[in-house]
Coordinates of N, CA and C in Angstrom, one line a residue:
M1 N -35.2 -9.7 13.1 CA -35.3 -11.0 12.5 C -35.4 -12.0 13.6
Q2 N -36.3 -13.0 13.5 CA -36.5 -14.0 14.5 C -36.0 -15.3 13.9
V3 N -35.3 -16.2 14.8 CA -34.8 -17.5 14.4 C -35.4 -18.5 15.3
R4 N -35.9 -19.6 14.8 CA -36.4 -20.7 15.6 C -35.7 -22.0 15.1
G5 N -35.2 -22.8 16.0 CA -34.6 -24.0 15.7 C -35.2 -25.2 16.3
I6 N -35.2 -26.3 15.6 CA -35.8 -27.6 16.1 C -34.7 -28.6 15.9
S7 N -34.3 -29.4 16.9 CA -33.3 -30.4 16.7 C -33.8 -31.7 17.3
R8 N -33.3 -32.8 16.7 CA -33.7 -34.1 17.2 C -32.5 -34.6 18.1
S9 N -32.8 -35.3 19.2 CA -31.8 -35.7 20.1 C -30.9 -36.8 19.4
G10 N -29.6 -36.7 19.6 CA -28.7 -37.7 19.0 C -28.3 -37.4 17.6
S11 N -28.8 -36.4 16.9 CA -28.4 -36.1 15.5 C -28.2 -34.6 15.3
L12 N -27.5 -34.3 14.3 CA -27.3 -32.9 14.0 C -28.3 -32.4 13.0
L13 N -29.4 -33.2 12.8 CA -30.4 -32.7 11.8 C -31.2 -31.6 12.5
A14 N -31.3 -30.5 11.7 CA -31.9 -29.3 12.3 C -32.7 -28.6 11.2
L15 N -33.8 -28.1 11.6 CA -34.6 -27.2 10.7 C -34.6 -25.8 11.3
C16 N -34.4 -24.9 10.5 CA -34.4 -23.5 10.9 C -35.5 -22.8 10.2
A17 N -36.3 -22.0 10.9 CA -37.2 -21.2 10.2 C -36.8 -19.7 10.5
V18 N -36.7 -19.0 9.5 CA -36.2 -17.6 9.6 C -37.4 -16.7 9.1
V19 N -37.7 -15.8 9.9 CA -38.7 -14.8 9.6 C -38.0 -13.5 9.1
L20 N -38.2 -13.2 7.9 CA -37.5 -12.0 7.3 C -38.6 -10.9 7.0
P21 N -38.3 -9.7 7.4 CA -39.1 -8.6 7.0 C -38.8 -8.2 5.6
L22 N -39.7 -8.7 4.6 CA -39.4 -8.5 3.2 C -39.9 -7.1 2.7
A23 N -41.2 -7.0 2.5 CA -41.7 -5.8 2.0 C -42.6 -5.1 2.9
G24 N -43.3 -5.8 3.8 CA -44.2 -5.1 4.7 C -44.7 -6.1 5.8
P25 N -45.6 -5.7 6.6 CA -46.1 -6.6 7.7 C -46.7 -7.9 7.3
A26 N -47.4 -7.9 6.1 CA -48.0 -9.2 5.7 C -46.9 -10.2 5.3
Q27 N -45.9 -9.8 4.6 CA -44.8 -10.7 4.3 C -44.0 -11.1 5.4
A28 N -43.8 -10.3 6.4 CA -43.0 -10.5 7.6 C -43.5 -11.7 8.4
E29 N -44.8 -11.9 8.4 CA -45.4 -13.0 9.2 C -45.2 -14.4 8.6
A30 N -44.9 -14.5 7.3 CA -44.7 -15.8 6.6 C -43.3 -16.2 6.8
P31 N -43.0 -17.3 7.5 CA -41.7 -17.8 7.7 C -41.1 -18.4 6.5
V32 N -39.8 -18.2 6.3 CA -39.1 -18.9 5.2 C -38.4 -20.1 5.8
V33 N -38.6 -21.3 5.3 CA -38.1 -22.5 5.9 C -36.9 -22.9 5.1
L34 N -35.8 -23.2 5.8 CA -34.6 -23.6 5.1 C -34.5 -25.1 5.1
A35 N -33.8 -25.7 4.2 CA -33.7 -27.2 4.0 C -33.0 -27.8 5.2
P36 N -33.2 -29.0 5.5 CA -32.5 -29.7 6.6 C -31.0 -29.8 6.3
V37 N -30.2 -29.7 7.4 CA -28.8 -29.9 7.3 C -28.4 -31.3 7.9
A38 N -27.8 -32.2 7.1 CA -27.6 -33.5 7.5 C -26.5 -33.6 8.6
S39 N -25.4 -32.9 8.3 CA -24.3 -32.9 9.3 C -23.4 -31.8 9.1
V40 N -22.7 -31.3 10.1 CA -21.7 -30.2 9.9 C -20.6 -30.6 9.0
N41 N -20.1 -31.9 9.1 CA -19.0 -32.3 8.2 C -19.5 -32.4 6.7
A42 N -20.7 -32.8 6.5 CA -21.2 -32.8 5.1 C -21.2 -31.4 4.5
V43 N -21.6 -30.4 5.3 CA -21.7 -29.0 4.8 C -20.3 -28.5 4.6
A44 N -19.4 -28.8 5.5 CA -18.0 -28.3 5.4 C -17.3 -28.9 4.2
A45 N -17.6 -30.2 3.9 CA -17.0 -30.9 2.8 C -17.5 -30.4 1.5
A46 N -18.8 -30.0 1.5 CA -19.4 -29.5 0.3 C -18.9 -28.1 -0.1
E47 N -18.4 -27.4 0.9 CA -17.9 -26.0 0.6 C -16.4 -26.0 0.2
V48 N -15.7 -27.0 0.4 CA -14.3 -27.0 0.1 C -14.1 -27.4 -1.4
P49 N -13.6 -26.5 -2.2 CA -13.4 -26.9 -3.7 C -12.3 -27.9 -3.9
A50 N -12.4 -28.7 -4.9 CA -11.4 -29.6 -5.2 C -10.2 -28.9 -5.8
P51 N -8.9 -29.3 -5.6 CA -7.8 -28.6 -6.1 C -7.8 -28.6 -7.6
L52 N -7.4 -27.5 -8.2 CA -7.4 -27.4 -9.6 C -6.1 -28.0 -10.2
A53 N -6.3 -28.7 -11.3 CA -5.1 -29.3 -12.0 C -4.1 -28.3 -12.5
D54 N -4.5 -27.1 -12.9 CA -3.6 -26.1 -13.4 C -3.4 -25.0 -12.4
T55 N -3.1 -25.3 -11.2 CA -2.9 -24.3 -10.2 C -1.4 -23.8 -10.4
A56 N -1.3 -22.5 -10.4 CA 0.0 -21.8 -10.6 C 0.8 -22.0 -9.3
T57 N 2.1 -22.2 -9.5 CA 3.0 -22.2 -8.4 C 3.9 -20.9 -8.4
A58 N 4.6 -20.7 -7.4 CA 5.5 -19.5 -7.3 C 6.5 -19.5 -8.5
D59 N 6.9 -20.7 -9.0 CA 7.8 -20.7 -10.1 C 7.2 -20.3 -11.4
D60 N 5.8 -20.4 -11.5 CA 5.1 -20.0 -12.7 C 4.9 -18.5 -12.8
I61 N 4.9 -17.8 -11.7 CA 4.6 -16.4 -11.7 C 5.9 -15.6 -12.1
Q62 N 5.7 -14.8 -13.1 CA 6.8 -13.9 -13.6 C 6.5 -12.5 -13.1
V63 N 7.5 -11.9 -12.4 CA 7.4 -10.5 -12.0 C 8.2 -9.7 -12.9
T64 N 7.6 -8.7 -13.5 CA 8.4 -7.8 -14.4 C 8.9 -6.6 -13.5
P65 N 10.2 -6.5 -13.5 CA 10.7 -5.4 -12.7 C 10.3 -4.0 -13.3
P66 N 10.2 -3.0 -12.5 CA 9.8 -1.7 -13.1 C 11.0 -1.2 -14.0
T67 N 10.6 -0.4 -15.0 CA 11.6 0.2 -15.8 C 12.2 1.4 -15.1
L68 N 13.4 1.7 -15.4 CA 14.1 2.9 -14.9 C 14.5 3.8 -16.0
Q69 N 14.1 5.1 -15.8 CA 14.5 6.1 -16.8 C 15.4 7.1 -16.1
K70 N 16.7 7.0 -16.4 CA 17.6 7.9 -15.7 C 17.3 9.4 -16.1
I71 N 17.3 10.2 -15.0 CA 16.9 11.6 -15.3 C 18.0 12.6 -14.9
G72 N 19.1 12.0 -14.4 CA 20.3 12.9 -14.1 C 20.9 12.6 -12.8
S73 N 21.8 13.5 -12.4 CA 22.5 13.4 -11.1 C 22.8 14.7 -10.6
G74 N 23.2 14.8 -9.4 CA 23.5 16.1 -8.8 C 23.6 15.9 -7.3
I75 N 23.4 17.0 -6.6 CA 23.5 17.1 -5.1 C 22.1 17.0 -4.5
A76 N 22.0 16.1 -3.5 CA 20.7 15.9 -2.8 C 20.9 16.5 -1.4
S77 N 19.9 17.1 -0.9 CA 19.9 17.5 0.5 C 18.7 16.9 1.2
F78 N 18.4 17.2 2.4 CA 17.3 16.7 3.1 C 16.6 17.7 4.0
Y79 N 15.3 17.5 4.2 CA 14.5 18.4 5.1 C 15.0 18.2 6.5
G80 N 14.8 19.2 7.3 CA 15.1 19.0 8.7 C 13.9 18.5 9.5
R81 N 14.1 17.8 10.6 CA 12.9 17.3 11.4 C 12.1 18.5 11.9
H82 N 12.6 19.7 12.0 CA 11.8 20.8 12.5 C 10.7 21.1 11.6
L83 N 10.6 20.6 10.3 CA 9.5 20.9 9.4 C 8.4 19.8 9.5
K84 N 8.5 18.9 10.5 CA 7.5 17.9 10.7 C 6.1 18.5 10.8
G85 N 5.2 18.0 10.0 CA 3.8 18.5 10.0 C 3.5 19.7 9.1
A86 N 4.6 20.3 8.6 CA 4.4 21.4 7.7 C 3.7 20.9 6.4
R87 N 2.9 21.7 5.7 CA 2.3 21.3 4.5 C 3.3 21.3 3.3
T88 N 3.2 20.3 2.5 CA 4.1 20.3 1.3 C 3.3 20.9 0.2
A89 N 3.9 21.1 -1.0 CA 3.2 21.7 -2.1 C 2.0 20.8 -2.6
S90 N 2.1 19.5 -2.3 CA 1.0 18.6 -2.7 C -0.2 18.7 -1.8
G91 N 0.0 19.3 -0.6 CA -1.1 19.4 0.4 C -0.9 18.4 1.5
E92 N 0.0 17.4 1.3 CA 0.3 16.5 2.4 C 1.1 17.1 3.5
R93 N 1.1 16.6 4.6 CA 2.0 17.1 5.7 C 3.3 16.3 5.6
Y94 N 4.4 17.1 5.9 CA 5.7 16.5 5.9 C 5.9 15.5 7.0
A95 N 6.3 14.3 6.7 CA 6.5 13.2 7.7 C 8.0 12.8 7.5
P96 N 8.8 13.1 8.5 CA 10.3 12.8 8.3 C 10.5 11.3 8.2
D97 N 9.6 10.4 8.7 CA 9.9 9.0 8.7 C 9.4 8.3 7.4
E98 N 8.7 9.0 6.5 CA 8.3 8.5 5.3 C 9.3 8.7 4.2
L99 N 9.2 7.9 3.1 CA 10.2 8.0 2.0 C 9.6 8.9 0.9
T100 N 9.8 10.2 1.1 CA 9.2 11.2 0.2 C 10.4 12.2 -0.2
A101 N 10.0 13.0 -1.2 CA 11.1 14.0 -1.6 C 10.4 15.1 -2.4
A102 N 11.2 16.2 -2.5 CA 10.8 17.4 -3.3 C 11.6 17.4 -4.6
H103 N 11.0 17.7 -5.7 CA 11.6 17.9 -7.0 C 11.0 19.1 -7.7
R104 N 11.8 19.8 -8.4 CA 11.2 21.0 -9.1 C 10.2 20.8 -10.1
T105 N 10.3 19.7 -10.9 CA 9.4 19.5 -12.0 C 8.6 18.2 -12.1
L106 N 9.1 17.2 -11.5 CA 8.4 15.9 -11.6 C 7.0 15.9 -11.0
P107 N 6.0 15.3 -11.6 CA 4.6 15.3 -11.0 C 4.6 14.7 -9.7
F108 N 3.6 15.2 -8.8 CA 3.4 14.6 -7.5 C 3.0 13.1 -7.7
G109 N 3.5 12.3 -6.8 CA 3.2 10.8 -6.9 C 4.2 10.0 -7.7
T110 N 5.1 10.7 -8.4 CA 6.2 10.0 -9.2 C 7.1 9.3 -8.2
Q111 N 7.4 8.1 -8.6 CA 8.4 7.4 -7.7 C 9.8 7.5 -8.4
V112 N 10.7 7.8 -7.6 CA 12.1 8.1 -8.1 C 13.1 7.2 -7.3
Q113 N 13.9 6.5 -8.0 CA 15.0 5.8 -7.4 C 16.2 6.7 -7.2
V114 N 16.6 6.9 -6.0 CA 17.8 7.7 -5.6 C 18.9 6.8 -5.2
T115 N 20.1 7.0 -5.9 CA 21.2 6.1 -5.6 C 22.4 7.0 -5.2
N116 N 23.0 6.6 -4.1 CA 24.2 7.3 -3.6 C 25.4 6.5 -4.2
P117 N 26.1 7.1 -5.3 CA 27.2 6.3 -5.9 C 28.4 6.1 -5.0
A118 N 28.5 6.9 -4.0 CA 29.7 6.7 -3.1 C 29.6 5.4 -2.3
N119 N 28.4 4.9 -2.0 CA 28.3 3.7 -1.2 C 27.3 2.6 -1.9
G120 N 26.7 3.0 -3.0 CA 25.8 2.1 -3.7 C 24.4 1.9 -3.0
E121 N 24.1 2.6 -2.0 CA 22.8 2.5 -1.3 C 21.7 3.2 -2.2
V122 N 20.6 2.6 -2.2 CA 19.5 3.0 -3.0 C 18.2 3.1 -2.2
V123 N 17.4 4.1 -2.5 CA 16.1 4.3 -1.9 C 15.1 4.7 -3.0
V124 N 13.8 4.3 -2.8 CA 12.8 4.8 -3.7 C 11.9 5.7 -2.9
V125 N 11.7 6.9 -3.5 CA 10.9 8.0 -2.8 C 9.8 8.4 -3.7
T126 N 8.7 9.0 -3.1 CA 7.6 9.5 -3.8 C 7.6 11.0 -3.7
I127 N 7.5 11.6 -4.9 CA 7.6 13.1 -5.0 C 6.2 13.7 -4.4
N128 N 6.3 14.5 -3.4 CA 5.1 15.1 -2.8 C 5.3 16.6 -2.5
D129 N 6.5 17.2 -3.0 CA 6.7 18.6 -2.7 C 7.6 19.2 -3.9
R130 N 7.7 20.5 -3.8 CA 8.5 21.2 -4.8 C 9.8 21.7 -4.2
G131 N 10.8 21.8 -4.9 CA 12.1 22.2 -4.4 C 13.1 21.2 -5.0
P132 N 14.3 21.3 -4.6 CA 14.9 22.3 -3.7 C 15.1 23.6 -4.5
F133 N 15.2 24.7 -3.8 CA 15.4 26.0 -4.4 C 16.8 26.5 -4.2
H134 N 17.7 25.7 -3.7 CA 19.1 26.1 -3.6 C 19.7 25.7 -5.0
G135 N 20.4 26.6 -5.6 CA 20.9 26.5 -6.9 C 21.5 25.2 -7.4
N136 N 22.3 24.5 -6.6 CA 23.0 23.3 -7.2 C 22.4 22.0 -6.7
R137 N 21.2 22.0 -6.1 CA 20.6 20.8 -5.6 C 19.6 20.3 -6.6
V138 N 19.5 19.0 -6.7 CA 18.5 18.4 -7.6 C 17.3 17.8 -7.0
I139 N 17.4 17.4 -5.7 CA 16.3 16.8 -4.9 C 16.5 17.0 -3.4
D140 N 15.4 17.2 -2.7 CA 15.4 17.3 -1.3 C 14.7 16.0 -0.8
L141 N 15.4 15.3 0.1 CA 14.9 14.0 0.6 C 14.3 14.2 2.0
S142 N 13.4 13.3 2.3 CA 12.9 13.2 3.7 C 14.1 12.7 4.6
D143 N 14.0 12.9 5.9 CA 15.0 12.4 6.8 C 15.2 10.9 6.6
A144 N 14.1 10.1 6.5 CA 14.2 8.7 6.4 C 15.0 8.3 5.1
A145 N 14.6 9.0 4.0 CA 15.3 8.7 2.7 C 16.8 9.0 2.8
A146 N 17.1 10.1 3.4 CA 18.5 10.5 3.5 C 19.3 9.5 4.3
D147 N 18.6 9.0 5.4 CA 19.3 8.0 6.3 C 19.5 6.7 5.5
E148 N 18.5 6.3 4.6 CA 18.6 5.1 3.9 C 19.9 5.1 2.9
I149 N 20.2 6.2 2.4 CA 21.3 6.2 1.4 C 22.6 6.8 2.0
G150 N 22.5 7.2 3.3 CA 23.7 7.5 4.0 C 24.3 8.9 3.8
I151 N 23.4 9.9 3.6 CA 23.9 11.3 3.4 C 23.5 12.2 4.6
T152 N 22.9 11.7 5.6 CA 22.4 12.5 6.7 C 23.6 13.1 7.5
R153 N 24.6 12.4 7.7 CA 25.8 12.9 8.5 C 26.5 14.0 7.8
M154 N 26.6 13.9 6.5 CA 27.3 15.0 5.7 C 26.4 16.2 5.4
G155 N 25.0 16.0 5.5 CA 24.1 17.1 5.2 C 23.6 17.1 3.8
S156 N 24.5 16.6 2.8 CA 24.1 16.5 1.4 C 25.0 15.6 0.8
G157 N 24.7 15.2 -0.4 CA 25.6 14.2 -1.1 C 25.2 14.1 -2.6
K158 N 26.2 13.6 -3.4 CA 26.0 13.4 -4.8 C 25.0 12.1 -4.9
V159 N 24.0 12.3 -5.8 CA 23.1 11.2 -6.1 C 22.8 11.1 -7.6
E160 N 22.3 9.9 -7.9 CA 21.8 9.6 -9.3 C 20.3 9.4 -9.2
L161 N 19.6 10.0 -10.1 CA 18.1 9.8 -10.1 C 17.6 9.1 -11.3
A162 N 16.6 8.2 -11.0 CA 15.9 7.5 -12.1 C 14.4 7.4 -11.8
V163 N 13.6 7.7 -12.7 CA 12.1 7.6 -12.5 C 11.7 6.1 -12.7
L164 N 10.9 5.6 -11.8 CA 10.4 4.2 -11.9 C 9.1 4.3 -12.8
G165 N 9.0 3.3 -13.7 CA 7.8 3.2 -14.6 C 7.4 1.8 -14.6
N166 N 6.3 1.5 -15.3 CA 5.7 0.2 -15.4 C 6.2 -0.6 -16.5

């Protein structure tokens, strides 16, 4: 693309001719001439839309909290850091610093609110693996999720589970 500009001294009036390769060599030789621009300020002012009378404010926006469907309670454990990078049942690699978890039956991608009733701490995790396969456990948390609700030091802890919905 070729650009040629002509300007007059003391003014911002400019003409630009742009040569565009449209369909072939014959059309590429014919320049396309753009209209003159009176001033930079006039162009900038023309592009700024006027404020709308019915502009929404933060007070006008209503956020609907997600619904919670309680699905039970039981003992939660957590993965060890030694599993970092191992493939989960969903095909993702285990990342100890992400808020993920394993559940026996919930679909991959389900978001679950996990609450530690002993201290009231809550974390929302995404199911990306299957398990736990230890008899009395209901969920396996990533290291980060276990840290968030305070069960890391004990190794496991009682939790309440609720599925987040729209």
